[in-house]
Amino acid sequence: MTQTHTSHYERTDGRAIELTYAEPENVVRGGLVVLHEVGGITDGVRLLISSLAAEGWLAAAPHIEDTPTPDSVLAATDIALAWLVERGVQADLLGVVGFDLGGTAALLVAANRKLGAAVSVGGHRVAEKPGLVDIARELVSPWLGLYGDAGDELGAAEVEKLREAAAEARVATNVVRYPGANHRFDADPKAAVEAWQRTLSWFDAHLR
């Protein structure tokens, strides 16, 4: 398994963040910002970073506070994107992926930053306005949403509304609902494997 590392990264303008990252052993295909779940950089996050690096992606997860605001998510993502660019990743080969709370964060980024591709795996409702449906209408990056409907987060009806809203955006979008799976896909191995393959295929298609 590709090893992960954690380092402090500071920009010349004084902006700084902790990053956990993994580098491909061979050719770097592009760079991905990984937006983590509640609880910070867990073993699951490190596994995801390592797995993406094994597929050729330079993957970096900014350490984000437990109760992030939209502004703090975007700021952390911007710094992580700058880190990837400094390491030679071209702008059109940059993407973002998030799961659980990070899935909602990835949708937010995809509506506010023009990247090559974005993927949300699960996600939480947004209590305040704008909600997820409103955010999805504003997408400016190609976006894939992968959702189970058996948890306390997004139900089947909400996922379908999200699909309809995303279809109104002027970029490529796709929303896939896995009936009976929870938002973490940990109780449905078949759905988890398919979601992983869809994630890789989305980046393969849009970051090249």
XYZ file of N, CA, C and O in Angstrom:
832
model
N 0.835 -1.197 0.000
C 0.000 0.000 0.000
C 0.874 1.252 0.000
O 1.898 1.312 0.689
N 0.474 2.246 -0.791
C 1.226 3.490 -0.866
C 1.185 4.207 0.475
O 0.126 4.357 1.080
N 2.325 4.661 0.935
C 2.426 5.275 2.252
C 1.879 6.700 2.229
O 2.029 7.436 1.266
N 1.212 7.085 3.331
C 0.742 8.457 3.461
C 1.693 9.251 4.354
O 2.397 8.690 5.194
N 1.694 10.554 4.150
C 2.541 11.461 4.928
C 1.703 12.660 5.354
O 0.729 13.017 4.692
N 2.081 13.286 6.436
C 1.413 14.501 6.890
C 2.450 15.596 7.065
O 3.511 15.376 7.652
N 2.156 16.775 6.519
C 3.098 17.878 6.624
C 2.359 19.199 6.756
O 1.173 19.309 6.419
N 3.070 20.197 7.242
C 2.537 21.549 7.346
C 2.915 22.302 6.077
O 4.083 22.336 5.695
N 1.916 22.888 5.435
C 2.149 23.605 4.187
C 1.750 25.059 4.370
O 0.642 25.364 4.799
N 2.663 25.956 4.049
C 2.385 27.384 4.201
C 2.672 28.101 2.895
O 3.725 27.930 2.281
N 1.719 28.930 2.472
C 1.855 29.721 1.256
C 2.654 30.997 1.545
O 2.803 31.414 2.699
N 3.136 31.620 0.486
C 3.894 32.863 0.660
C 3.013 33.989 1.200
O 3.515 34.947 1.784
N 1.694 33.870 1.019
C 0.791 34.898 1.533
C 0.389 34.646 2.981
O -0.448 35.362 3.535
N 0.978 33.619 3.596
C 0.718 33.345 4.997
C -0.355 32.297 5.256
O -0.490 31.818 6.390
N -1.131 31.942 4.249
C -2.139 30.895 4.433
C -1.439 29.558 4.644
O -0.469 29.244 3.949
N -1.947 28.775 5.588
C -1.276 27.518 5.934
C -2.299 26.454 6.313
O -3.432 26.772 6.716
N -1.882 25.199 6.192
C -2.767 24.093 6.540
C -1.938 22.833 6.722
O -0.809 22.723 6.212
N -2.493 21.883 7.472
C -1.906 20.550 7.555
C -2.475 19.705 6.419
O -3.685 19.744 6.145
N -1.622 18.949 5.756
C -2.042 18.095 4.646
C -1.570 16.666 4.883
O -0.425 16.443 5.271
N -2.455 15.722 4.658
C -2.065 14.316 4.612
C -2.168 13.875 3.153
O -3.204 14.087 2.511
N -1.107 13.290 2.632
C -1.053 13.026 1.198
C -0.336 11.711 0.908
O 0.346 11.131 1.760
N -0.512 11.256 -0.333
C 0.217 10.086 -0.826
C 0.562 10.333 -2.285
O -0.232 10.912 -3.035
N 1.753 9.890 -2.677
C 2.243 10.105 -4.032
C 2.292 8.784 -4.800
O 2.683 7.753 -4.243
N 1.915 8.797 -6.075
C 2.034 7.579 -6.891
C 3.490 7.150 -7.001
O 4.402 7.982 -6.964
N 3.698 5.875 -7.151
C 5.054 5.373 -7.283
C 5.620 5.639 -8.670
O 6.831 5.740 -8.839
N 4.737 5.775 -9.659
C 5.197 5.986 -11.024
C 4.698 7.327 -11.558
O 4.823 8.335 -10.889
N 4.132 7.345 -12.739
C 3.686 8.588 -13.374
C 2.486 9.170 -12.641
O 1.553 8.444 -12.282
N 2.504 10.477 -12.423
C 1.381 11.176 -11.802
C 0.383 11.555 -12.893
O 0.693 12.308 -13.804
N -0.845 11.033 -12.779
C -1.872 11.296 -13.783
C -2.582 12.619 -13.556
O -3.167 13.196 -14.478
N -2.585 13.094 -12.323
C -3.272 14.323 -11.958
C -3.302 14.440 -10.449
O -2.679 13.637 -9.739
N -4.013 15.446 -9.953
C -4.055 15.678 -8.520
C -5.476 15.756 -7.997
O -6.354 16.345 -8.630
N -5.715 15.150 -6.838
C -7.040 15.125 -6.234
C -6.983 15.650 -4.803
O -6.138 15.225 -4.015
N -7.886 16.563 -4.492
C -8.087 16.998 -3.116
C -9.127 16.075 -2.496
O -10.220 15.892 -3.047
N -8.808 15.484 -1.357
C -9.704 14.565 -0.662
C -10.296 15.293 0.539
O -9.563 15.749 1.421
N -11.603 15.407 0.569
C -12.291 16.089 1.667
C -12.842 15.030 2.620
O -13.642 14.184 2.222
N -12.409 15.105 3.860
C -12.632 13.989 4.787
C -13.979 14.062 5.502
O -14.685 15.067 5.472
N -14.275 12.966 6.165
C -15.511 12.816 6.916
C -15.394 13.498 8.277
O -14.339 14.037 8.641
N -16.472 13.449 9.039
C -16.436 13.926 10.421
C -15.416 13.099 11.205
O -15.340 11.886 11.045
N -14.634 13.743 12.021
C -13.631 13.023 12.799
C -12.226 13.205 12.282
O -11.275 12.681 12.862
N -12.081 13.943 11.194
C -10.744 14.267 10.708
C -10.122 13.180 9.861
O -10.805 12.405 9.188
N -8.796 13.118 9.911
C -8.039 12.178 9.073
C -8.008 10.819 9.765
O -7.145 10.534 10.588
N -8.987 10.004 9.444
C -9.108 8.677 10.040
C -8.322 7.653 9.220
O -7.782 7.962 8.156
N -8.293 6.421 9.720
C -7.660 5.344 8.951
C -8.354 5.159 7.608
O -7.708 4.843 6.602
N -9.679 5.352 7.587
C -10.410 5.233 6.333
C -9.997 6.286 5.317
O -9.904 6.009 4.121
N -9.738 7.506 5.798
C -9.276 8.573 4.911
C -7.894 8.236 4.367
O -7.620 8.401 3.169
N -7.027 7.770 5.230
C -5.677 7.395 4.786
C -5.726 6.271 3.757
O -4.963 6.265 2.783
N -6.632 5.322 3.959
C -6.786 4.226 2.992
C -7.251 4.771 1.647
O -6.755 4.350 0.589
N -8.193 5.709 1.665
C -8.673 6.298 0.415
C -7.550 7.042 -0.295
O -7.363 6.896 -1.511
N -6.777 7.825 0.442
C -5.657 8.564 -0.148
C -4.653 7.593 -0.772
O -4.194 7.786 -1.905
N -4.324 6.549 -0.031
C -3.378 5.547 -0.541
C -3.906 4.852 -1.781
O -3.166 4.615 -2.744
N -5.187 4.526 -1.770
C -5.789 3.820 -2.903
C -5.804 4.692 -4.148
O -5.565 4.205 -5.263
N -6.080 5.980 -3.980
C -6.049 6.899 -5.118
C -4.633 7.040 -5.665
O -4.421 7.081 -6.884
N -3.654 7.109 -4.766
C -2.256 7.201 -5.211
C -1.844 5.946 -5.967
O -1.107 6.017 -6.957
N -2.346 4.797 -5.532
C -2.036 3.546 -6.226
C -2.595 3.531 -7.645
O -2.095 2.811 -8.516
N -3.632 4.354 -7.876
C -4.225 4.465 -9.210
C -3.555 5.558 -10.046
O -3.983 5.832 -11.170
N -2.532 6.208 -9.490
C -1.791 7.210 -10.238
C -2.093 8.652 -9.899
O -1.553 9.570 -10.525
N -2.936 8.886 -8.886
C -3.314 10.247 -8.533
C -2.520 10.737 -7.330
O -2.408 10.031 -6.322
N -1.960 11.929 -7.427
C -1.366 12.592 -6.270
C -2.526 13.103 -5.437
O -3.262 14.005 -5.858
N -2.751 12.518 -4.273
C -3.944 12.794 -3.469
C -3.560 13.461 -2.159
O -2.658 12.990 -1.459
N -4.263 14.550 -1.836
C -3.948 15.307 -0.624
C -5.231 15.694 0.096
O -6.165 16.226 -0.518
N -5.269 15.439 1.393
C -6.430 15.778 2.211
C -6.074 16.913 3.159
O -5.231 16.739 4.051
N -6.673 18.087 3.000
C -6.459 19.158 3.975
C -7.177 18.823 5.277
O -8.278 18.265 5.258
N -6.557 19.151 6.403
C -7.176 18.919 7.697
C -8.175 20.049 7.958
O -7.786 21.212 8.134
N -9.454 19.702 7.991
C -10.520 20.684 8.138
C -11.179 20.502 9.497
O -11.338 19.379 9.987
N -11.588 21.610 10.098
C -12.216 21.573 11.416
C -13.489 20.746 11.395
O -14.099 20.519 10.346
N -13.912 20.282 12.593
C -15.064 19.379 12.683
C -16.380 20.031 12.274
O -17.299 19.348 11.823
N -16.512 21.324 12.443
C -17.743 22.020 12.065
C -17.399 23.094 11.037
O -17.422 24.289 11.333
N -17.069 22.675 9.824
C -16.601 23.632 8.820
C -17.727 24.508 8.289
O -18.895 24.109 8.257
N -17.373 25.684 7.863
C -18.280 26.567 7.148
C -17.972 26.450 5.666
O -16.891 25.963 5.284
N -18.882 26.890 4.810
C -18.561 26.892 3.373
C -17.272 27.635 3.064
O -16.461 27.169 2.257
N -17.055 28.761 3.723
C -15.844 29.539 3.472
C -14.587 28.774 3.883
O -13.572 28.813 3.178
N -14.651 28.073 5.014
C -13.464 27.348 5.467
C -13.180 26.139 4.579
O -12.020 25.797 4.341
N -14.221 25.500 4.064
C -14.029 24.383 3.138
C -13.362 24.860 1.857
O -12.391 24.257 1.372
N -13.858 25.960 1.306
C -13.288 26.486 0.065
C -11.859 26.965 0.274
O -10.990 26.746 -0.576
N -11.604 27.602 1.418
C -10.253 28.088 1.694
C -9.268 26.926 1.818
O -8.159 26.973 1.267
N -9.659 25.872 2.544
C -8.786 24.707 2.700
C -8.548 24.015 1.362
O -7.427 23.589 1.062
N -9.596 23.928 0.548
C -9.461 23.310 -0.768
C -8.523 24.118 -1.657
O -7.672 23.558 -2.363
N -8.645 25.435 -1.613
C -7.775 26.292 -2.428
C -6.304 26.089 -2.078
O -5.442 26.043 -2.964
N -6.008 25.981 -0.791
C -4.617 25.783 -0.381
C -4.114 24.417 -0.850
O -2.986 24.288 -1.339
N -4.961 23.394 -0.720
C -4.570 22.057 -1.174
C -4.365 22.027 -2.683
O -3.429 21.378 -3.193
N -5.212 22.730 -3.430
C -5.043 22.810 -4.881
C -3.725 23.494 -5.237
O -3.009 23.067 -6.150
N -3.380 24.553 -4.496
C -2.113 25.241 -4.733
C -0.935 24.306 -4.473
O 0.064 24.328 -5.205
N -1.045 23.491 -3.450
C 0.008 22.508 -3.131
C 0.192 21.535 -4.295
O 1.326 21.220 -4.686
N -0.920 21.075 -4.865
C -0.843 20.146 -6.000
C -0.202 20.807 -7.218
O 0.626 20.199 -7.902
N -0.573 22.058 -7.477
C -0.002 22.776 -8.620
C 1.499 22.978 -8.437
O 2.284 22.833 -9.386
N 1.921 23.284 -7.214
C 3.356 23.454 -6.942
C 4.133 22.178 -7.228
O 5.335 22.230 -7.507
N 3.461 21.056 -7.151
C 4.110 19.772 -7.412
C 3.936 19.321 -8.853
O 4.137 18.154 -9.181
N 3.556 20.257 -9.711
C 3.577 19.996 -11.135
C 2.289 19.519 -11.764
O 2.278 19.176 -12.953
N 1.197 19.488 -11.007
C -0.076 19.051 -11.584
C -0.678 20.203 -12.384
O -0.822 21.317 -11.875
N -1.056 19.933 -13.620
C -1.656 20.958 -14.465
C -3.080 21.255 -14.012
O -3.778 20.384 -13.476
N -3.516 22.488 -14.267
C -4.819 22.947 -13.779
C -5.970 22.086 -14.273
O -6.948 21.856 -13.544
N -5.890 21.592 -15.514
C -6.994 20.798 -16.054
C -6.966 19.348 -15.579
O -7.832 18.549 -15.956
N -5.987 19.012 -14.760
C -5.892 17.661 -14.204
C -6.127 17.655 -12.692
O -5.677 16.760 -11.982
N -6.858 18.662 -12.208
C -7.169 18.785 -10.789
C -8.618 18.384 -10.534
O -9.520 18.748 -11.293
N -8.836 17.631 -9.453
C -10.189 17.233 -9.086
C -10.363 17.211 -7.580
O -9.416 17.438 -6.820
N -11.576 16.918 -7.155
C -11.881 16.839 -5.726
C -12.811 15.662 -5.499
O -13.667 15.354 -6.331
N -12.610 14.987 -4.377
C -13.478 13.876 -3.997
C -13.709 13.955 -2.496
O -12.801 14.274 -1.730
N -14.947 13.684 -2.079
C -15.250 13.692 -0.654
C -16.268 12.631 -0.328
O -17.069 12.220 -1.184
N -16.261 12.172 0.924
C -17.253 11.193 1.334
C -17.790 11.551 2.703
O -17.137 12.242 3.491
N -19.044 11.099 2.966
C -19.746 11.462 4.189
C -19.894 12.991 4.222
O -20.358 13.579 3.249
N -19.488 13.642 5.287
C -19.559 15.109 5.312
C -18.739 15.707 4.174
O -19.117 16.724 3.577
N -17.629 15.058 3.838
C -16.807 15.521 2.727
C -17.509 15.434 1.392
O -17.162 16.147 0.452
N -18.520 14.558 1.277
C -19.293 14.483 0.051
C -20.075 15.762 -0.187
O -20.141 16.279 -1.312
N -20.663 16.286 0.883
C -21.341 17.578 0.788
C -20.339 18.673 0.473
O -20.603 19.564 -0.345
N -19.179 18.623 1.103
C -18.134 19.625 0.852
C -17.672 19.583 -0.605
O -17.441 20.631 -1.226
N -17.547 18.386 -1.174
C -17.112 18.267 -2.571
C -18.143 18.871 -3.519
O -17.784 19.487 -4.534
N -19.429 18.704 -3.206
C -20.480 19.321 -4.013
C -20.366 20.842 -3.942
O -20.481 21.535 -4.959
N -20.121 21.351 -2.749
C -19.945 22.798 -2.574
C -18.776 23.315 -3.404
O -18.890 24.342 -4.089
N -17.663 22.602 -3.364
C -16.490 23.007 -4.142
C -16.808 22.982 -5.634
O -16.453 23.895 -6.377
N -17.504 21.931 -6.079
C -17.821 21.788 -7.501
C -18.739 22.891 -8.011
O -18.796 23.153 -9.210
N -19.461 23.550 -7.095
C -20.339 24.656 -7.477
C -19.638 26.008 -7.394
O -20.202 27.013 -7.828
N -18.431 26.021 -6.859
C -17.738 27.293 -6.653
C -16.349 27.363 -7.262
O -15.741 28.439 -7.288
N -15.819 26.243 -7.738
C -14.488 26.216 -8.333
C -14.544 25.409 -9.628
O -15.109 24.320 -9.660
N -13.924 25.927 -10.687
C -13.898 25.214 -11.958
C -12.728 24.244 -11.968
O -11.582 24.632 -12.152
N -13.049 22.972 -11.741
C -12.052 21.907 -11.722
C -12.364 20.911 -12.829
O -13.425 20.958 -13.453
N -11.429 19.981 -13.031
C -11.638 18.987 -14.072
C -12.741 17.999 -13.754
O -13.452 17.537 -14.641
N -12.913 17.674 -12.461
C -13.922 16.698 -12.064
C -14.103 16.733 -10.559
O -13.189 17.111 -9.818
N -15.286 16.316 -10.120
C -15.581 16.228 -8.689
C -16.465 15.022 -8.439
O -17.303 14.672 -9.272
N -16.276 14.387 -7.277
C -17.079 13.225 -6.890
C -17.496 13.365 -5.433
O -16.672 13.671 -4.563
N -18.786 13.145 -5.172
C -19.308 13.081 -3.804
C -19.776 11.662 -3.535
O -20.586 11.117 -4.292
N -19.273 11.081 -2.453
C -19.711 9.750 -2.037
C -20.469 9.918 -0.727
O -19.876 10.110 0.329
N -21.781 9.902 -0.811
C -22.591 10.172 0.368
C -22.561 11.645 0.719
O -21.929 12.462 0.044
N -23.256 11.987 1.783
C -23.268 13.379 2.196
C -24.376 13.661 3.186
O -25.317 12.880 3.336
N -24.250 14.778 3.862
C -25.239 15.191 4.846
C -26.127 16.279 4.272
O -25.733 17.022 3.381
N -27.324 16.395 4.824
C -28.172 17.523 4.489
C -27.501 18.818 4.930
O -26.699 18.835 5.854
N -27.874 19.896 4.268
C -27.442 21.219 4.700
C -28.668 21.912 5.273
O -29.643 22.176 4.559
N -28.636 22.220 6.571
C -29.818 22.759 7.235
C -30.139 24.171 6.766
O -31.289 24.532 6.548
N -29.092 24.987 6.622
C -29.310 26.361 6.217
C -29.345 26.471 4.700
O -28.957 25.567 3.980
N -29.830 27.591 4.211
C -29.831 27.857 2.774
C -28.474 28.419 2.353
O -27.851 29.147 3.105
N -27.979 28.109 1.141
C -28.640 27.219 0.188
C -28.476 25.754 0.554
O -27.458 25.357 1.110
N -29.480 24.940 0.245
C -29.416 23.513 0.476
C -28.718 22.801 -0.667
O -28.283 23.424 -1.637
N -28.633 21.478 -0.563
C -27.911 20.706 -1.573
C -28.502 20.885 -2.974
O -27.762 21.003 -3.955
N -29.829 20.896 -3.070
C -30.469 21.027 -4.376
C -30.118 22.367 -5.014
O -29.801 22.453 -6.204
N -30.139 23.423 -4.209
C -29.795 24.750 -4.732
C -28.333 24.807 -5.166
O -28.000 25.417 -6.189
N -27.464 24.181 -4.389
C -26.039 24.152 -4.734
C -25.823 23.400 -6.043
O -25.059 23.830 -6.910
N -26.529 22.273 -6.210
C -26.341 21.435 -7.399
C -26.696 22.177 -8.685
O -26.102 21.912 -9.737
N -27.635 23.082 -8.618
C -28.013 23.836 -9.824
C -26.894 24.756 -10.299
O -26.885 25.201 -11.445
N -25.955 25.051 -9.400
C -24.895 26.016 -9.702
C -23.566 25.345 -10.053
O -22.524 26.002 -10.091
N -23.572 24.054 -10.303
C -22.326 23.337 -10.569
C -21.557 23.932 -11.745
O -22.125 24.209 -12.797
N -20.246 24.092 -11.553
C -19.374 24.569 -12.630
C -18.268 23.562 -12.934
O -17.447 23.789 -13.823
N -18.230 22.461 -12.195
C -17.288 21.374 -12.453
C -18.067 20.093 -12.717
O -19.107 19.859 -12.086
N -17.615 19.248 -13.646
C -18.269 17.959 -13.853
C -18.364 17.206 -12.524
O -17.358 17.054 -11.821
N -19.566 16.726 -12.198
C -19.789 16.194 -10.850
C -20.539 14.872 -10.879
O -21.520 14.711 -11.596
N -20.037 13.929 -10.089
C -20.668 12.624 -9.893
C -21.076 12.505 -8.432
O -20.255 12.698 -7.532
N -22.345 12.195 -8.194
C -22.830 11.975 -6.833
C -23.242 10.530 -6.636
O -24.026 9.992 -7.428
N -22.725 9.888 -5.605
C -23.013 8.486 -5.303
C -23.640 8.416 -3.913
O -22.998 8.780 -2.920
N -24.884 7.937 -3.838
C -25.623 8.016 -2.585
C -26.346 6.715 -2.263
O -27.007 6.125 -3.118
N -26.213 6.278 -1.015
C -27.094 5.274 -0.468
C -28.312 5.995 0.093
O -28.246 7.182 0.392
N -29.413 5.280 0.262
C -30.627 5.954 0.749
C -31.181 5.318 2.020
O -32.342 5.516 2.362
N -30.328 4.551 2.728
C -30.821 3.820 3.891
C -30.303 4.372 5.209
O -30.376 3.715 6.227
N -29.783 5.585 5.212
C -29.249 6.143 6.450
C -30.089 7.304 6.939
O -31.231 7.504 6.534
N -29.496 8.082 7.813
C -30.184 9.248 8.372
C -29.904 10.501 7.562
O -30.320 11.584 7.939
N -29.189 10.371 6.469
C -28.811 11.534 5.689
C -29.811 11.751 4.546
O -30.921 12.134 4.769
N -29.436 11.463 3.322
C -30.312 11.722 2.181
C -31.173 10.500 1.863
O -30.653 9.414 1.633
N -32.482 10.681 1.838
C -33.378 9.607 1.459
C -33.549 9.547 -0.042
O -33.024 10.382 -0.790
N -34.321 8.554 -0.506
C -34.483 8.339 -1.942
C -35.059 9.570 -2.637
O -34.583 9.971 -3.705
N -36.071 10.187 -2.047
C -36.705 11.346 -2.682
C -35.726 12.510 -2.800
O -35.692 13.209 -3.822
N -34.900 12.689 -1.767
C -33.934 13.792 -1.799
C -32.851 13.556 -2.843
O -32.406 14.489 -3.521
N -32.415 12.312 -2.967
C -31.405 11.993 -3.988
C -31.961 12.271 -5.377
O -31.260 12.810 -6.251
N -33.219 11.924 -5.603
C -33.816 12.164 -6.916
C -33.948 13.658 -7.193
O -33.740 14.107 -8.330
N -34.287 14.446 -6.194
C -34.337 15.903 -6.375
C -32.948 16.447 -6.700
O -32.802 17.367 -7.511
N -31.949 15.883 -6.055
C -30.577 16.297 -6.312
C -30.186 15.966 -7.756
O -29.525 16.769 -8.429
N -30.592 14.809 -8.240
C -30.315 14.406 -9.622
C -30.935 15.407 -10.606
O -30.288 15.856 -11.554
N -32.200 15.760 -10.366
C -32.897 16.695 -11.254
C -32.235 18.064 -11.250
O -32.095 18.707 -12.301
N -31.824 18.515 -10.075
C -31.184 19.828 -9.979
C -29.835 19.833 -10.692
O -29.503 20.776 -11.422
N -29.044 18.782 -10.487
C -27.722 18.706 -11.116
C -27.842 18.685 -12.632
O -26.992 19.229 -13.349
N -28.909 18.084 -13.143
C -29.107 18.003 -14.587
C -29.321 19.377 -15.212
O -29.161 19.547 -16.426
N -29.677 20.370 -14.394
C -29.880 21.731 -14.892
C -28.561 22.476 -15.073
O -28.521 23.532 -15.707
N -27.492 21.955 -14.495
C -26.189 22.621 -14.591
C -25.637 22.493 -16.012
O -26.053 21.622 -16.782
N -24.679 23.353 -16.333
C -24.116 23.377 -17.686
C -22.847 22.548 -17.804
O -22.013 22.785 -18.680
N -22.678 21.603 -16.921
C -21.533 20.694 -16.961
C -22.061 19.269 -16.886
O -23.227 19.035 -16.571
N -21.196 18.314 -17.181
C -21.583 16.903 -17.092
C -21.866 16.527 -15.639
O -21.091 16.871 -14.740
N -22.988 15.858 -15.404
C -23.322 15.407 -14.052
C -23.922 14.009 -14.118
O -24.472 13.603 -15.145
N -23.815 13.302 -13.017
C -24.470 12.006 -12.891
C -24.704 11.748 -11.411
O -23.818 12.018 -10.580
N -25.882 11.285 -11.082
C -26.216 10.927 -9.707
C -26.672 9.485 -9.698
O -27.578 9.105 -10.450
N -26.040 8.676 -8.871
C -26.359 7.254 -8.781
C -26.846 6.958 -7.368
O -26.172 7.289 -6.386
N -28.020 6.368 -7.276
C -28.583 6.008 -5.968
C -28.505 4.495 -5.780
O -28.859 3.730 -6.682
N -28.042 4.079 -4.611
C -27.935 2.662 -4.271
C -28.996 2.328 -3.232
O -28.791 2.567 -2.039
N -30.139 1.792 -3.661
C -31.216 1.480 -2.713
C -30.747 0.501 -1.638
O -30.112 -0.516 -1.928
N -31.040 0.845 -0.402
C -30.709 -0.039 0.708
C -29.316 0.124 1.266
O -29.001 -0.420 2.331
N -28.449 0.854 0.576
C -27.095 1.091 1.091
C -27.109 2.336 1.973
O -27.895 3.260 1.760
N -26.235 2.350 2.985
C -26.134 3.562 3.779
C -25.142 4.518 3.141
O -24.504 4.197 2.133
N -24.993 5.697 3.738
C -24.172 6.724 3.093
C -22.693 6.397 3.096
O -21.922 6.981 2.336
N -22.281 5.440 3.926
C -20.864 5.052 3.975
C -20.581 3.800 3.148
O -19.427 3.423 2.981
N -21.637 3.124 2.693
C -21.513 1.906 1.877
C -20.810 0.768 2.625
O -20.399 -0.209 2.009
N -20.667 0.897 3.951
C -19.920 -0.135 4.671
C -20.741 -1.390 4.947
O -20.190 -2.408 5.365
N -22.062 -1.333 4.726
C -22.897 -2.516 4.934
C -23.252 -3.199 3.621
O -23.998 -4.175 3.613
N -22.730 -2.678 2.523
C -23.050 -3.236 1.205
C -21.780 -3.285 0.367
O -21.497 -2.370 -0.405
N -20.992 -4.346 0.522
C -19.708 -4.439 -0.197
C -19.847 -4.323 -1.705
O -19.000 -3.714 -2.364
N -20.903 -4.883 -2.274
C -21.087 -4.810 -3.729
C -21.264 -3.360 -4.173
O -20.655 -2.916 -5.155
N -22.092 -2.613 -3.443
C -22.297 -1.201 -3.769
C -21.009 -0.415 -3.581
O -20.699 0.488 -4.366
N -20.249 -0.756 -2.543
C -18.992 -0.050 -2.282
C -18.011 -0.243 -3.432
O -17.349 0.710 -3.873
N -17.901 -1.464 -3.925
C -16.985 -1.748 -5.039
C -17.431 -1.006 -6.292
O -16.616 -0.393 -7.003
N -18.736 -1.023 -6.562
C -19.231 -0.336 -7.758
C -19.025 1.174 -7.644
O -18.656 1.834 -8.618
N -19.265 1.732 -6.448
C -19.070 3.165 -6.258
C -17.608 3.551 -6.468
O -17.299 4.599 -7.055
N -16.703 2.712 -6.000
C -15.271 2.971 -6.190
C -14.911 2.956 -7.678
O -14.196 3.836 -8.164
N -15.425 1.975 -8.407
C -15.137 1.894 -9.834
C -15.737 3.077 -10.598
O -15.112 3.610 -11.527
N -16.927 3.503 -10.203
C -17.527 4.678 -10.831
C -16.693 5.929 -10.555
O -16.543 6.791 -11.440
N -16.166 6.024 -9.353
C -15.319 7.170 -9.005
C -14.082 7.213 -9.898
O -13.747 8.255 -10.474
N -13.399 6.080 -9.999
C -12.203 6.022 -10.842
C -12.532 6.316 -12.300
O -11.794 7.036 -12.984
N -13.644 5.780 -12.779
C -14.027 5.997 -14.175
C -14.348 7.467 -14.446
O -14.041 7.987 -15.524
N -14.953 8.138 -13.462
C -15.283 9.560 -13.635
C -14.007 10.392 -13.774
O -13.899 11.244 -14.661
N -13.045 10.118 -12.916
C -11.776 10.843 -13.020
C -11.034 10.469 -14.302
O -10.427 11.330 -14.950
N -11.076 9.199 -14.683
C -10.437 8.779 -15.927
C -11.015 9.537 -17.127
O -10.289 9.937 -18.044
N -12.326 9.734 -17.109
C -13.009 10.350 -18.242
C -12.770 11.857 -18.330
O -12.692 12.416 -19.424
N -12.638 12.508 -17.169
C -12.610 13.977 -17.161
C -11.240 14.593 -16.878
O -11.025 15.770 -17.184
N -10.341 13.814 -16.321
C -9.000 14.348 -16.043
C -8.010 13.678 -16.976
O -7.353 12.695 -16.639
N -7.906 14.225 -18.173
C -6.982 13.642 -19.161
C -6.608 14.694 -20.203
O -7.209 15.735 -20.294
